Amino acid sequence: MTLSITLVTVLAVTSALPSKQPASVVAASTAPSATTAGSSAVASETVPPTVDLVRLPLRPEAASVNEARVLLRKRDDAGALAKVAAVRAAAPQLLRARILRTGAAYDVTKPEVANGLDEALASAATDPVVAPWAAIEAAHLARFKKDFPTVVSTLAPYVDKPTSKAVARRVVVIYAQALANAAPAKLIANKGVYEPLLPTDDPDARSLFLDSLAIAYEKTGKTIDGRNVRLQRYLEEPVSTQTPEPPPKGVTLTDEQQIARAEKLAEAHRSERVLASLSALPDASLTPELVCRKAFAMGLAARKLRNYSEAETNLTRAMATCTDQDLKRRAHYLNAKVVSIFDGLRAVPIIDQFAKTYGNHSMVDDVLFWAGDLYQRRNVSQKAIEYYKRVEAMPEKGDNCGEARWRLAWMRYLAGDSSAARAGFEKVLVEDGCIQEVFDRSRAVYWLGRDAELRGDKAVATQRYSEVMQTDPLEFYAQLALARLMKLDSKAGAGIAGQFTLPQGAVPPLAIGALQGDTAYQRALDLLVRGLGEEAAAELMTVGVP
């Protein structure tokens, strides 16, 4: 939670802060940080260890960077360039270089643009905090010129011995592409070092990396190895838009390989492609286990496309052909779900058979709950209660135990049986492993408060509402409880609310505790005070959260 809030804050906070700052703040912010000065110390002098977002000590050049980025979001490249062109500090010059390199109105083959770009890159490289990001821009420019040796020499310090995971992740793909052309043997020798650096949030990164590796093998005369890597790319990275749709030349796929590839597509919810690739694969050529896997993948894809009848057909076929008990169970489970969606109570016999076959498996908890829900929605209360009690009675308390127990109480409440409902709400609070979420407890305590209020027991109602607030003050039922508490006893309500109110003028820190000791966190702060929020966010993405 802290890190996710931090990332949002980093991208937004600097543009929202005032451009002008007290001289004392500016002076403090321009002092070199420990990281800038090349010190091995972790602490940064640029910003204090606990960051007050209202008084974040931005450096003077941050204002021009923030203003330029606002204009870039409006697609005003010329206006953004005008904001940073004359500011000689490194961060504005980095942005100037990026605009000249990528802006639609600028052609880097023209001398005036090329000269301005070279000048901006040279200025950006003078600040050690900004220099790695300037190197990225320089590498992209060299790549555009097909100067692969320069790309390699520019990026080698940031990939071969990376000090910043954020920078390494940003450039490892283009570094591999350059190595494939300029130093293929090095790429082959270090493939195990470079591959772990690939960004996990880029679905194309590994596909492009494997393509570069295949090129490297081919350039060194290892054509069989190159073909094997291309096959690996085709089979393991089918989701990437960079992976060719046809299989590599000279390769005949086995039935198992085609199905395995389709399974990866199914996992990534590329359902149309799953059906297209497997529909043409005849069952007659497949082993029973491959028929099972094909049917399961097609059933999964049809379900995602909401073709429930087709999904049922394929999942039923998988249930009949699978010898792998795990896959057979999953097919049965999904079949029950699919039928419950499009044909309601017809799923109940499938659910009962699943429960009978798989006994105390954790999935049984789910299907029994579905049956209870099907009956509850149709106001067949007695059958719903029967299935919810079966969920509650399972030896291993599953994910649905808490909700089943809650519904048993709530159905009684709706039926007007306040005594039975009260007992049900109190049972929710029993520590027997059934209730695992704070939300479930808060909900039950809140309704115990409502019950006490209806009975005219103000003291119990006040105590219950206070308990909800103490359990999880920001949660939905806590806010409902606070509103009712303020009506019952405004003094008690104000007292509890005051416990969760920040003192006047106080601002929560950007990050606390162990995060402050991470060098990526310190680099992020150094970038942030220069106005480089996007680069700071990239660093924060690599911070190890305990």
Coordinates of C-alpha atoms in Angstrom, one line a residue:
M1 CA 0.0 0.0 0.0
T2 CA 2.8 2.5 0.9
L3 CA 4.6 1.9 -2.3
S4 CA 1.6 2.1 -4.6
I5 CA 0.5 5.4 -2.9
T6 CA 4.1 6.6 -3.3
L7 CA 4.2 5.9 -7.1
V8 CA 1.0 7.9 -7.6
T9 CA 2.3 10.7 -5.5
V10 CA 5.6 10.9 -7.3
L11 CA 4.0 11.3 -10.7
A12 CA 1.5 14.0 -9.5
V13 CA 3.1 15.9 -6.6
T14 CA 5.8 17.9 -8.3
S15 CA 3.5 19.5 -10.8
A16 CA 1.1 20.5 -8.0
L17 CA 3.7 22.1 -5.9
P18 CA 4.5 25.9 -6.1
S19 CA 7.3 26.8 -8.4
K20 CA 8.7 29.5 -6.1
Q21 CA 10.2 28.4 -2.8
P22 CA 11.8 30.1 0.1
A23 CA 15.5 30.8 -0.5
S24 CA 16.5 28.6 2.4
V25 CA 14.7 25.7 0.8
V26 CA 16.2 26.3 -2.6
A27 CA 19.7 26.6 -1.1
A28 CA 19.2 23.3 0.8
S29 CA 17.9 21.6 -2.2
T30 CA 20.8 22.5 -4.4
A31 CA 23.4 20.9 -2.1
P32 CA 24.9 17.8 -3.7
S33 CA 23.4 14.5 -2.5
A34 CA 25.3 11.6 -1.2
T35 CA 24.5 9.6 -4.3
T36 CA 25.5 12.5 -6.6
A37 CA 28.8 13.0 -4.9
G38 CA 29.7 9.4 -5.4
S39 CA 29.5 8.6 -1.7
S40 CA 28.8 5.0 -0.6
A41 CA 26.5 6.4 2.1
V42 CA 22.8 5.6 1.6
A43 CA 21.3 8.8 3.0
S44 CA 20.6 11.6 0.6
E45 CA 21.3 15.2 1.4
T46 CA 18.9 16.4 -1.3
V47 CA 15.8 15.7 0.8
P48 CA 15.2 14.9 4.4
P49 CA 14.7 11.2 5.3
T50 CA 11.0 11.8 6.1
V51 CA 9.5 13.7 3.2
D52 CA 6.9 16.4 3.7
L53 CA 5.1 16.6 0.4
V54 CA 3.9 20.1 1.0
R55 CA 7.4 21.4 1.5
L56 CA 9.3 19.1 -0.8
P57 CA 12.6 20.9 -1.5
L58 CA 12.5 21.0 -5.3
R59 CA 15.5 22.3 -7.1
P60 CA 15.0 25.5 -9.1
E61 CA 15.0 23.7 -12.4
A62 CA 12.2 21.4 -11.4
A63 CA 9.6 24.1 -12.2
S64 CA 10.6 24.2 -15.9
V65 CA 10.5 20.4 -16.2
N66 CA 7.1 20.2 -14.6
E67 CA 5.7 22.9 -16.8
A68 CA 7.2 21.3 -19.9
R69 CA 5.7 17.9 -19.0
V70 CA 2.2 19.5 -18.6
L71 CA 2.6 20.8 -22.2
L72 CA 3.8 17.5 -23.5
R73 CA 0.6 15.9 -22.1
K74 CA -1.3 18.4 -24.2
R75 CA 0.9 17.4 -27.3
D76 CA 2.5 20.9 -27.4
D77 CA 6.1 19.8 -28.2
A78 CA 7.1 23.3 -29.2
G79 CA 5.8 24.9 -26.0
A80 CA 7.5 22.2 -23.9
L81 CA 10.8 22.7 -25.7
A82 CA 10.6 26.4 -25.1
K83 CA 10.2 25.8 -21.4
V84 CA 13.4 23.8 -21.0
A85 CA 15.7 24.9 -23.9
A86 CA 17.3 27.8 -22.1
V87 CA 17.5 26.2 -18.6
R88 CA 21.1 24.8 -18.5
A89 CA 20.6 22.3 -15.6
A90 CA 20.7 18.6 -16.4
A91 CA 17.1 17.7 -15.9
P92 CA 15.6 20.2 -18.3
Q93 CA 18.3 19.4 -20.8
L94 CA 17.3 15.7 -20.5
L95 CA 13.8 16.6 -21.4
R96 CA 15.0 18.9 -24.2
A97 CA 16.9 15.9 -25.7
R98 CA 13.9 13.6 -25.4
I99 CA 11.6 16.2 -27.2
L100 CA 14.1 16.7 -30.0
R101 CA 14.6 12.9 -30.4
T102 CA 10.9 11.9 -30.3
G103 CA 8.9 15.0 -31.1
A104 CA 6.8 14.7 -34.3
A105 CA 8.0 18.1 -35.5
Y106 CA 11.7 17.4 -35.2
D107 CA 14.0 15.5 -37.6
V108 CA 17.2 14.4 -36.0
T109 CA 18.8 14.1 -39.5
K110 CA 18.7 17.9 -39.8
P111 CA 21.9 19.6 -38.6
E112 CA 20.2 22.2 -36.3
V113 CA 18.2 19.5 -34.5
A114 CA 21.1 17.1 -34.3
N115 CA 23.4 19.8 -32.9
G116 CA 20.7 20.8 -30.3
L117 CA 20.3 17.2 -29.4
D118 CA 24.0 16.7 -28.9
E119 CA 24.3 19.8 -26.8
A120 CA 21.3 18.8 -24.6
L121 CA 22.8 15.3 -24.1
A122 CA 26.1 16.7 -23.1
S123 CA 24.5 19.0 -20.5
A124 CA 22.3 16.3 -19.1
A125 CA 25.3 14.0 -18.6
T126 CA 27.0 16.5 -16.3
D127 CA 24.8 15.5 -13.4
P128 CA 25.5 12.0 -12.1
V129 CA 21.8 11.6 -11.0
V130 CA 20.6 12.4 -14.5
A131 CA 23.5 10.9 -16.5
P132 CA 22.1 7.3 -16.7
W133 CA 18.8 8.6 -18.2
A134 CA 20.8 10.8 -20.6
A135 CA 22.7 7.7 -21.7
I136 CA 19.4 6.0 -22.5
E137 CA 18.5 8.9 -24.8
A138 CA 22.0 8.8 -26.4
A139 CA 21.6 5.0 -27.0
H140 CA 18.3 5.5 -28.7
L141 CA 19.8 8.1 -30.9
A142 CA 22.7 5.8 -31.8
R143 CA 20.3 3.0 -32.5
F144 CA 18.3 5.2 -34.9
K145 CA 21.6 5.8 -36.7
K146 CA 22.2 2.0 -36.7
D147 CA 25.5 2.7 -34.8
F148 CA 25.3 -0.5 -32.8
P149 CA 28.9 -0.3 -31.4
T150 CA 28.0 3.1 -29.8
V151 CA 24.8 1.7 -28.4
V152 CA 26.8 -1.1 -26.7
S153 CA 29.6 1.2 -25.3
T154 CA 27.0 3.7 -24.1
L155 CA 24.8 1.1 -22.2
A156 CA 27.4 -1.4 -21.1
P157 CA 28.1 0.3 -17.7
Y158 CA 24.4 0.2 -16.9
V159 CA 23.7 -3.4 -17.9
D160 CA 26.9 -5.4 -17.4
K161 CA 27.3 -4.1 -13.9
P162 CA 24.0 -2.3 -13.1
T163 CA 23.7 -0.1 -10.0
S164 CA 20.1 0.9 -11.0
K165 CA 17.6 -1.9 -11.8
A166 CA 15.3 0.7 -13.2
V167 CA 17.8 1.8 -15.8
A168 CA 18.9 -1.7 -16.6
R169 CA 15.3 -2.8 -17.1
R170 CA 14.7 0.2 -19.4
V171 CA 17.6 -0.6 -21.7
V172 CA 18.4 -4.3 -21.6
V173 CA 16.3 -5.1 -24.7
I174 CA 17.9 -2.4 -26.9
Y175 CA 21.3 -3.4 -25.5
A176 CA 20.7 -7.0 -26.5
Q177 CA 19.6 -5.9 -30.0
A178 CA 22.8 -3.9 -30.4
L179 CA 24.9 -6.8 -29.1
A180 CA 23.3 -9.1 -31.6
N181 CA 24.7 -6.9 -34.4
A182 CA 27.9 -5.6 -32.8
A183 CA 29.1 -8.3 -30.4
P184 CA 27.0 -11.4 -30.9
A185 CA 29.4 -13.7 -29.0
K186 CA 29.0 -11.5 -25.9
L187 CA 25.3 -11.7 -26.0
I188 CA 25.4 -15.5 -26.2
A189 CA 28.0 -15.7 -23.4
N190 CA 25.9 -13.5 -21.1
K191 CA 22.4 -14.4 -22.0
G192 CA 21.8 -15.8 -18.5
V193 CA 22.9 -12.4 -17.0
Y194 CA 20.8 -10.3 -19.2
E195 CA 17.5 -12.2 -19.3
P196 CA 16.7 -11.8 -15.6
L197 CA 16.9 -8.0 -16.1
L198 CA 14.0 -8.0 -18.6
P199 CA 11.1 -5.9 -17.4
T200 CA 8.3 -8.2 -16.2
D201 CA 5.6 -5.6 -17.1
D202 CA 6.4 -5.5 -20.8
P203 CA 4.8 -8.4 -22.7
D204 CA 7.1 -7.9 -25.6
A205 CA 10.5 -7.7 -23.8
R206 CA 11.3 -11.4 -23.7
S207 CA 10.2 -12.0 -27.3
L208 CA 12.5 -9.2 -28.5
F209 CA 15.3 -10.5 -26.4
L210 CA 15.0 -14.1 -27.8
D211 CA 14.9 -12.7 -31.3
S212 CA 18.2 -10.9 -30.6
L213 CA 19.6 -14.1 -29.2
A214 CA 18.6 -16.0 -32.3
I215 CA 20.2 -13.4 -34.5
A216 CA 23.4 -13.6 -32.4
Y217 CA 23.5 -17.4 -32.9
E218 CA 22.9 -17.0 -36.7
K219 CA 25.6 -14.4 -37.0
T220 CA 28.1 -16.7 -35.3
G221 CA 27.2 -19.6 -37.6
K222 CA 25.2 -21.5 -35.0
T223 CA 22.1 -21.9 -37.2
I224 CA 20.6 -24.9 -35.3
D225 CA 20.9 -23.0 -32.0
G226 CA 19.3 -20.0 -33.7
R227 CA 16.4 -22.1 -35.0
N228 CA 15.9 -23.6 -31.5
V229 CA 15.7 -20.1 -29.9
R230 CA 13.2 -19.0 -32.5
L231 CA 11.1 -22.1 -31.7
Q232 CA 11.4 -21.3 -28.0
R233 CA 10.2 -17.7 -28.7
Y234 CA 7.3 -19.0 -30.7
L235 CA 6.2 -21.5 -28.1
E236 CA 7.0 -19.5 -24.9
E237 CA 6.0 -16.0 -26.0
P238 CA 2.8 -16.4 -28.0
V239 CA 1.2 -13.4 -26.3
S240 CA 3.7 -10.9 -27.5
T241 CA 2.8 -8.8 -30.5
Q242 CA 6.4 -9.1 -31.6
T243 CA 6.3 -12.9 -31.9
P244 CA 5.4 -13.9 -35.5
E245 CA 2.1 -15.8 -35.8
P246 CA 3.5 -18.5 -38.2
P247 CA 5.9 -21.0 -36.7
P248 CA 9.6 -20.6 -37.6
K249 CA 10.7 -21.7 -41.1
G250 CA 11.8 -25.3 -41.3
V251 CA 10.0 -26.3 -38.1
T252 CA 7.1 -28.8 -37.9
L253 CA 5.2 -28.4 -34.6
T254 CA 4.1 -31.5 -32.7
D255 CA 0.6 -31.8 -31.5
E256 CA 1.8 -31.3 -27.9
Q257 CA 3.6 -28.1 -28.8
Q258 CA 0.6 -26.6 -30.5
I259 CA -1.6 -27.4 -27.5
A260 CA 1.0 -26.1 -25.1
R261 CA 1.2 -22.8 -27.0
A262 CA -2.6 -22.5 -27.0
E263 CA -2.6 -23.1 -23.2
K264 CA -0.3 -20.1 -22.8
L265 CA -2.7 -18.0 -24.9
A266 CA -5.6 -19.2 -22.8
E267 CA -3.8 -18.2 -19.6
A268 CA -3.4 -14.7 -21.0
H269 CA -7.1 -14.6 -22.1
R270 CA -6.3 -14.5 -25.8
S271 CA -9.4 -16.6 -26.3
E272 CA -10.1 -16.0 -30.0
R273 CA -6.6 -17.1 -30.9
V274 CA -7.0 -20.3 -28.7
L275 CA -10.1 -21.3 -30.6
A276 CA -8.5 -20.5 -34.0
S277 CA -5.4 -22.5 -33.3
L278 CA -7.1 -25.6 -31.8
S279 CA -10.2 -25.9 -33.9
A280 CA -8.1 -27.0 -36.9
L281 CA -6.4 -29.7 -34.8
P282 CA -8.2 -33.0 -35.3
D283 CA -8.9 -35.2 -32.3
A284 CA -8.1 -38.3 -34.3
S285 CA -4.4 -37.5 -34.3
L286 CA -4.3 -36.9 -30.5
T287 CA -3.7 -39.1 -27.5
P288 CA -6.5 -39.1 -24.9
E289 CA -4.5 -36.8 -22.7
L290 CA -4.0 -34.3 -25.5
V291 CA -7.7 -34.5 -26.3
C292 CA -8.3 -33.6 -22.7
R293 CA -5.9 -30.6 -22.8
K294 CA -7.3 -29.4 -26.1
A295 CA -10.9 -29.6 -24.8
F296 CA -10.0 -27.9 -21.5
A297 CA -8.2 -25.0 -23.3
M298 CA -11.1 -24.6 -25.7
G299 CA -13.6 -24.7 -22.9
L300 CA -11.7 -22.1 -21.0
A301 CA -11.6 -19.9 -24.1
A302 CA -15.3 -20.3 -24.9
R303 CA -16.1 -19.4 -21.3
K304 CA -14.1 -16.2 -21.5
L305 CA -16.0 -15.4 -24.7
R306 CA -19.3 -16.1 -22.9
N307 CA -20.1 -18.9 -25.3
Y308 CA -21.4 -21.0 -22.4
S309 CA -23.0 -23.8 -24.4
E310 CA -19.7 -24.4 -26.3
A311 CA -17.8 -24.1 -23.0
E312 CA -20.0 -26.8 -21.4
T313 CA -19.5 -29.1 -24.4
N314 CA -15.7 -28.8 -24.2
L315 CA -15.4 -29.0 -20.4
T316 CA -17.7 -32.1 -20.3
R317 CA -15.4 -33.7 -22.9
A318 CA -12.4 -32.8 -20.8
M319 CA -14.0 -34.4 -17.8
A320 CA -14.6 -37.6 -19.8
T321 CA -11.1 -37.9 -21.3
C322 CA -8.7 -36.5 -18.7
T323 CA -6.5 -38.9 -16.8
D324 CA -4.6 -36.0 -15.1
Q325 CA -6.7 -35.7 -11.9
D326 CA -5.9 -32.1 -11.4
L327 CA -7.0 -31.1 -14.9
K328 CA -10.1 -33.3 -14.6
R329 CA -11.0 -31.6 -11.3
R330 CA -10.5 -28.2 -12.8
A331 CA -12.7 -29.1 -15.8
H332 CA -15.5 -30.3 -13.5
Y333 CA -15.2 -27.2 -11.4
L334 CA -15.4 -24.8 -14.4
N335 CA -18.2 -26.8 -15.9
A336 CA -20.3 -26.3 -12.7
K337 CA -19.5 -22.6 -12.9
V338 CA -20.4 -22.3 -16.5
V339 CA -23.7 -24.1 -16.2
S340 CA -24.6 -22.1 -13.1
I341 CA -24.2 -18.9 -15.1
F342 CA -26.3 -19.8 -18.1
D343 CA -28.7 -22.5 -16.8
G344 CA -29.0 -21.9 -13.1
L345 CA -30.2 -24.8 -11.1
R346 CA -29.1 -27.4 -13.7
A347 CA -25.7 -26.9 -12.2
V348 CA -26.7 -28.3 -8.8
P349 CA -26.3 -32.0 -9.8
I350 CA -22.9 -31.2 -11.3
I351 CA -22.0 -29.5 -8.0
D352 CA -23.2 -32.4 -5.9
Q353 CA -21.2 -34.8 -8.0
F354 CA -18.1 -32.6 -7.6
A355 CA -18.6 -32.5 -3.8
K356 CA -19.0 -36.3 -3.7
T357 CA -16.0 -36.9 -5.9
Y358 CA -13.5 -34.5 -4.3
G359 CA -14.6 -34.6 -0.7
N360 CA -12.8 -32.1 1.4
H361 CA -10.8 -30.4 -1.4
S362 CA -10.7 -26.6 -1.2
M363 CA -12.6 -26.3 -4.4
V364 CA -15.6 -28.0 -2.8
D365 CA -16.1 -25.0 -0.6
D366 CA -16.6 -22.9 -3.7
V367 CA -19.1 -25.1 -5.6
L368 CA -21.2 -25.6 -2.5
F369 CA -21.4 -21.9 -2.0
W370 CA -22.5 -21.4 -5.6
A371 CA -25.3 -23.9 -5.0
G372 CA -26.4 -21.9 -1.9
D373 CA -26.3 -18.7 -3.9
L374 CA -28.3 -20.2 -6.7
Y375 CA -31.1 -21.2 -4.3
Q376 CA -30.9 -17.9 -2.3
R377 CA -31.4 -15.8 -5.5
R378 CA -34.5 -17.8 -6.2
N379 CA -35.8 -17.4 -2.7
V380 CA -35.5 -21.2 -2.0
S381 CA -34.3 -20.4 1.5
Q382 CA -34.2 -23.8 3.1
K383 CA -32.1 -25.3 0.3
A384 CA -29.8 -22.2 0.4
I385 CA -29.3 -22.7 4.2
E386 CA -28.6 -26.4 3.6
Y387 CA -25.7 -25.6 1.3
Y388 CA -24.3 -22.7 3.3
K389 CA -24.2 -25.0 6.4
R390 CA -22.3 -27.6 4.3
V391 CA -19.7 -24.9 3.5
E392 CA -19.5 -23.9 7.2
A393 CA -19.1 -27.5 8.3
M394 CA -16.2 -28.4 6.1
P395 CA -13.1 -29.6 8.1
E396 CA -10.8 -27.2 6.4
K397 CA -12.3 -23.7 6.4
G398 CA -12.2 -22.3 2.9
D399 CA -12.5 -18.9 1.4
N400 CA -16.3 -19.0 1.3
C401 CA -16.8 -20.1 4.9
G402 CA -17.1 -16.5 6.2
E403 CA -19.5 -15.4 3.6
A404 CA -21.7 -18.5 4.0
R405 CA -21.8 -17.9 7.8
W406 CA -22.7 -14.3 7.2
R407 CA -25.5 -15.2 4.8
L408 CA -27.0 -17.6 7.3
A409 CA -27.3 -14.7 9.8
W410 CA -28.4 -12.2 7.2
M411 CA -31.2 -14.4 5.8
R412 CA -32.6 -14.7 9.3
Y413 CA -32.3 -11.0 9.8
L414 CA -34.3 -10.4 6.6
A415 CA -36.9 -12.9 7.7
G416 CA -37.5 -10.8 10.8
D417 CA -36.0 -13.4 13.2
S418 CA -33.9 -10.9 15.2
S419 CA -32.9 -13.3 17.9
A420 CA -31.6 -15.9 15.5
A421 CA -29.9 -13.2 13.4
R422 CA -28.2 -11.8 16.5
A423 CA -26.9 -15.3 17.3
G424 CA -25.7 -15.6 13.7
F425 CA -23.9 -12.3 13.8
E426 CA -22.2 -13.3 17.1
K427 CA -21.2 -16.6 15.5
V428 CA -19.3 -14.7 12.8
L429 CA -17.0 -13.4 15.5
V430 CA -16.1 -16.9 16.8
E431 CA -12.4 -17.6 16.4
D432 CA -12.6 -21.0 14.6
G433 CA -10.9 -20.2 11.3
C434 CA -14.1 -19.6 9.4
I435 CA -13.8 -15.8 9.3
Q436 CA -10.5 -14.6 7.8
E437 CA -11.2 -11.1 6.7
V438 CA -11.4 -7.9 8.8
F439 CA -14.3 -6.8 6.6
D440 CA -16.4 -9.8 7.6
R441 CA -15.9 -9.1 11.3
S442 CA -16.6 -5.3 10.9
R443 CA -19.8 -6.1 9.1
A444 CA -21.1 -8.4 11.8
V445 CA -20.2 -6.1 14.6
Y446 CA -21.9 -3.2 12.8
W447 CA -25.1 -5.1 12.5
L448 CA -24.9 -6.2 16.1
G449 CA -24.8 -2.5 16.8
R450 CA -27.9 -1.9 14.6
D451 CA -29.7 -4.7 16.4
A452 CA -28.9 -3.2 19.8
E453 CA -30.1 0.2 18.5
L454 CA -33.4 -1.4 17.4
R455 CA -33.8 -2.9 20.8
G456 CA -33.2 0.5 22.4
D457 CA -29.9 -0.6 24.1
K458 CA -27.9 2.6 23.5
A459 CA -24.9 1.4 25.5
V460 CA -24.4 -1.8 23.6
A461 CA -24.9 0.0 20.3
T462 CA -22.3 2.6 21.2
Q463 CA -19.9 -0.1 22.2
R464 CA -20.4 -2.0 19.0
Y465 CA -20.0 1.0 16.7
S466 CA -16.8 2.0 18.6
E467 CA -15.5 -1.5 18.2
V468 CA -16.0 -1.3 14.4
M469 CA -14.1 2.0 14.3
Q470 CA -11.2 0.5 16.3
T471 CA -11.0 -2.6 14.0
D472 CA -10.5 -0.9 10.7
P473 CA -11.3 2.9 10.7
L474 CA -11.1 3.4 7.0
E475 CA -13.3 0.4 6.1
F476 CA -16.8 0.9 4.7
Y477 CA -18.7 -0.4 7.8
A478 CA -16.5 1.7 10.0
Q479 CA -17.7 4.8 8.3
L480 CA -21.3 3.7 8.6
A481 CA -20.6 3.0 12.3
L482 CA -19.1 6.4 12.8
A483 CA -22.1 8.2 11.3
R484 CA -24.5 6.3 13.6
L485 CA -22.2 6.8 16.6
M486 CA -22.3 10.5 16.1
K487 CA -26.1 10.5 16.3
L488 CA -26.1 8.3 19.4
D489 CA -23.3 9.9 21.3
S490 CA -21.6 12.7 19.5
K491 CA -18.9 13.1 22.2
A492 CA -17.9 9.5 21.9
G493 CA -17.9 9.7 18.1
A494 CA -15.8 12.8 18.0
G495 CA -13.3 11.2 20.4
I496 CA -12.9 8.1 18.3
A497 CA -12.7 10.1 15.1
G498 CA -10.0 12.3 16.6
Q499 CA -7.7 9.3 17.1
F500 CA -7.5 8.9 13.3
T501 CA -7.1 12.6 12.3
L502 CA -3.7 14.0 11.4
P503 CA -2.6 17.0 13.5
Q504 CA -3.3 20.4 11.9
G505 CA -0.8 20.9 9.0
A506 CA 0.8 17.5 9.3
V507 CA 1.4 15.5 6.1
P508 CA 2.1 11.8 6.0
P509 CA 5.6 10.9 4.8
L510 CA 6.3 9.8 1.3
A511 CA 7.8 6.6 2.6
I512 CA 9.0 5.4 6.0
G513 CA 11.0 2.7 7.7
A514 CA 13.0 0.2 5.6
L515 CA 12.2 2.0 2.3
Q516 CA 14.5 4.8 3.3
G517 CA 17.5 2.5 3.4
D518 CA 17.1 1.3 -0.2
T519 CA 19.4 3.0 -2.7
A520 CA 16.7 3.0 -5.3
Y521 CA 14.5 5.0 -3.0
Q522 CA 17.3 7.6 -2.5
R523 CA 17.8 7.8 -6.3
A524 CA 14.1 8.3 -6.7
L525 CA 14.2 11.3 -4.3
D526 CA 17.1 12.8 -6.1
L527 CA 15.2 12.5 -9.4
L528 CA 12.0 13.8 -7.9
V529 CA 13.5 17.0 -6.6
R530 CA 14.8 17.7 -10.1
G531 CA 11.3 17.4 -11.5
L532 CA 11.9 13.9 -13.0
G533 CA 8.8 12.2 -11.6
E534 CA 8.5 9.5 -14.2
E535 CA 12.1 8.4 -13.8
A536 CA 11.6 8.6 -10.0
A537 CA 8.6 6.3 -10.3
A538 CA 10.7 3.8 -12.3
E539 CA 13.2 3.7 -9.5
L540 CA 10.5 3.2 -6.9
M541 CA 9.1 0.3 -8.8
T542 CA 12.4 -1.6 -8.0
V543 CA 12.3 -0.8 -4.2
G544 CA 12.2 -3.9 -2.1
V545 CA 9.1 -3.7 0.1
P546 CA 9.5 -5.8 3.3

